[in-house]
Amino acid sequence: MGNAWRFYHDGFRQMTWGRTLWAIILLKLFVMFVVLRVFFFKPAMSGMDDAQKTECVGQQLEHGR
């Protein structure tokens, strides 16, 4: 365990391009999961009470969507 930890610790510490690439990856994940969710994928059943949600789900199951 100690050797594996030291291997990864030394490898990440000595990265040059790796830090930039990890920053790009994290930025892309943020955009995909936060920004797109907020602006494009709004909850379809927001503002409905439980009875309306039940009816909506039942209709979707009947129509195969």
PDB file of C-alpha atoms in Angstrom:
ATOM      1  CA  MET A   1       0.000   0.000   0.000  1.00  0.00           C
ATOM      2  CA  GLY A   2       2.783   2.423   0.894  1.00  0.00           C
ATOM      3  CA  ASN A   3       4.620   1.938  -2.389  1.00  0.00           C
ATOM      4  CA  ALA A   4       1.486   2.427  -4.471  1.00  0.00           C
ATOM      5  CA  TRP A   5       0.578   5.602  -2.562  1.00  0.00           C
ATOM      6  CA  ARG A   6       4.110   6.971  -3.005  1.00  0.00           C
ATOM      7  CA  PHE A   7       4.029   6.132  -6.735  1.00  0.00           C
ATOM      8  CA  TYR A   8       0.800   8.097  -7.319  1.00  0.00           C
ATOM      9  CA  HIS A   9       1.799  10.923  -4.978  1.00  0.00           C
ATOM     10  CA  ASP A  10       5.120  11.453  -6.756  1.00  0.00           C
ATOM     11  CA  GLY A  11       3.488  11.147 -10.162  1.00  0.00           C
ATOM     12  CA  PHE A  12       0.806  13.747  -9.479  1.00  0.00           C
ATOM     13  CA  ARG A  13       3.291  16.080  -7.823  1.00  0.00           C
ATOM     14  CA  GLN A  14       5.589  16.073 -10.864  1.00  0.00           C
ATOM     15  CA  MET A  15       2.884  16.538 -13.484  1.00  0.00           C
ATOM     16  CA  THR A  16       3.192  19.493 -15.833  1.00  0.00           C
ATOM     17  CA  TRP A  17       0.448  19.130 -18.445  1.00  0.00           C
ATOM     18  CA  GLY A  18      -1.548  16.830 -16.240  1.00  0.00           C
ATOM     19  CA  ARG A  19      -2.722  19.606 -13.944  1.00  0.00           C
ATOM     20  CA  THR A  20      -3.970  21.636 -16.897  1.00  0.00           C
ATOM     21  CA  LEU A  21      -5.765  18.626 -18.335  1.00  0.00           C
ATOM     22  CA  TRP A  22      -7.396  17.830 -14.965  1.00  0.00           C
ATOM     23  CA  ALA A  23      -8.557  21.455 -14.735  1.00  0.00           C
ATOM     24  CA  ILE A  24     -10.126  21.179 -18.198  1.00  0.00           C
ATOM     25  CA  ILE A  25     -11.809  17.880 -17.271  1.00  0.00           C
ATOM     26  CA  LEU A  26     -13.250  19.342 -14.058  1.00  0.00           C
ATOM     27  CA  LEU A  27     -14.469  22.441 -15.913  1.00  0.00           C
ATOM     28  CA  LYS A  28     -16.207  20.286 -18.520  1.00  0.00           C
ATOM     29  CA  LEU A  29     -17.854  18.171 -15.818  1.00  0.00           C
ATOM     30  CA  PHE A  30     -19.056  21.331 -14.096  1.00  0.00           C
ATOM     31  CA  VAL A  31     -20.549  22.607 -17.349  1.00  0.00           C
ATOM     32  CA  MET A  32     -22.213  19.285 -18.135  1.00  0.00           C
ATOM     33  CA  PHE A  33     -23.745  18.630 -14.739  1.00  0.00           C
ATOM     34  CA  VAL A  34     -24.483  22.116 -13.428  1.00  0.00           C
ATOM     35  CA  VAL A  35     -24.885  24.645 -16.220  1.00  0.00           C
ATOM     36  CA  LEU A  36     -26.755  22.363 -18.635  1.00  0.00           C
ATOM     37  CA  ARG A  37     -28.965  21.054 -15.814  1.00  0.00           C
ATOM     38  CA  VAL A  38     -29.963  24.542 -14.726  1.00  0.00           C
ATOM     39  CA  PHE A  39     -30.714  25.969 -18.169  1.00  0.00           C
ATOM     40  CA  PHE A  40     -31.842  23.033 -20.302  1.00  0.00           C
ATOM     41  CA  PHE A  41     -33.029  20.150 -18.141  1.00  0.00           C
ATOM     42  CA  LYS A  42     -35.562  21.671 -15.801  1.00  0.00           C
ATOM     43  CA  PRO A  43     -37.614  19.197 -13.789  1.00  0.00           C
ATOM     44  CA  ALA A  44     -40.690  18.210 -15.806  1.00  0.00           C
ATOM     45  CA  MET A  45     -42.949  17.887 -12.775  1.00  0.00           C
ATOM     46  CA  SER A  46     -41.980  20.974 -10.816  1.00  0.00           C
ATOM     47  CA  GLY A  47     -44.952  22.811  -9.408  1.00  0.00           C
ATOM     48  CA  MET A  48     -47.214  19.731  -9.373  1.00  0.00           C
ATOM     49  CA  ASP A  49     -48.676  18.206  -6.255  1.00  0.00           C
ATOM     50  CA  ASP A  50     -48.490  14.458  -5.554  1.00  0.00           C
ATOM     51  CA  ALA A  51     -51.793  13.634  -7.249  1.00  0.00           C
ATOM     52  CA  GLN A  52     -50.796  15.486 -10.420  1.00  0.00           C
ATOM     53  CA  LYS A  53     -47.384  13.775 -10.454  1.00  0.00           C
ATOM     54  CA  THR A  54     -49.063  10.367 -10.080  1.00  0.00           C
ATOM     55  CA  GLU A  55     -51.417  11.129 -12.972  1.00  0.00           C
ATOM     56  CA  CYS A  56     -48.574  12.376 -15.168  1.00  0.00           C
ATOM     57  CA  VAL A  57     -46.456   9.261 -14.538  1.00  0.00           C
ATOM     58  CA  GLY A  58     -49.457   7.021 -15.213  1.00  0.00           C
ATOM     59  CA  GLN A  59     -50.140   8.749 -18.536  1.00  0.00           C
ATOM     60  CA  GLN A  60     -46.498   8.452 -19.565  1.00  0.00           C
ATOM     61  CA  LEU A  61     -46.493   4.737 -18.773  1.00  0.00           C
ATOM     62  CA  GLU A  62     -49.706   4.173 -20.727  1.00  0.00           C
ATOM     63  CA  HIS A  63     -48.360   5.932 -23.817  1.00  0.00           C
ATOM     64  CA  GLY A  64     -44.977   4.197 -23.654  1.00  0.00           C
ATOM     65  CA  ARG A  65     -42.828   7.296 -23.311  1.00  0.00           C
TER      66      ARG A  65
END
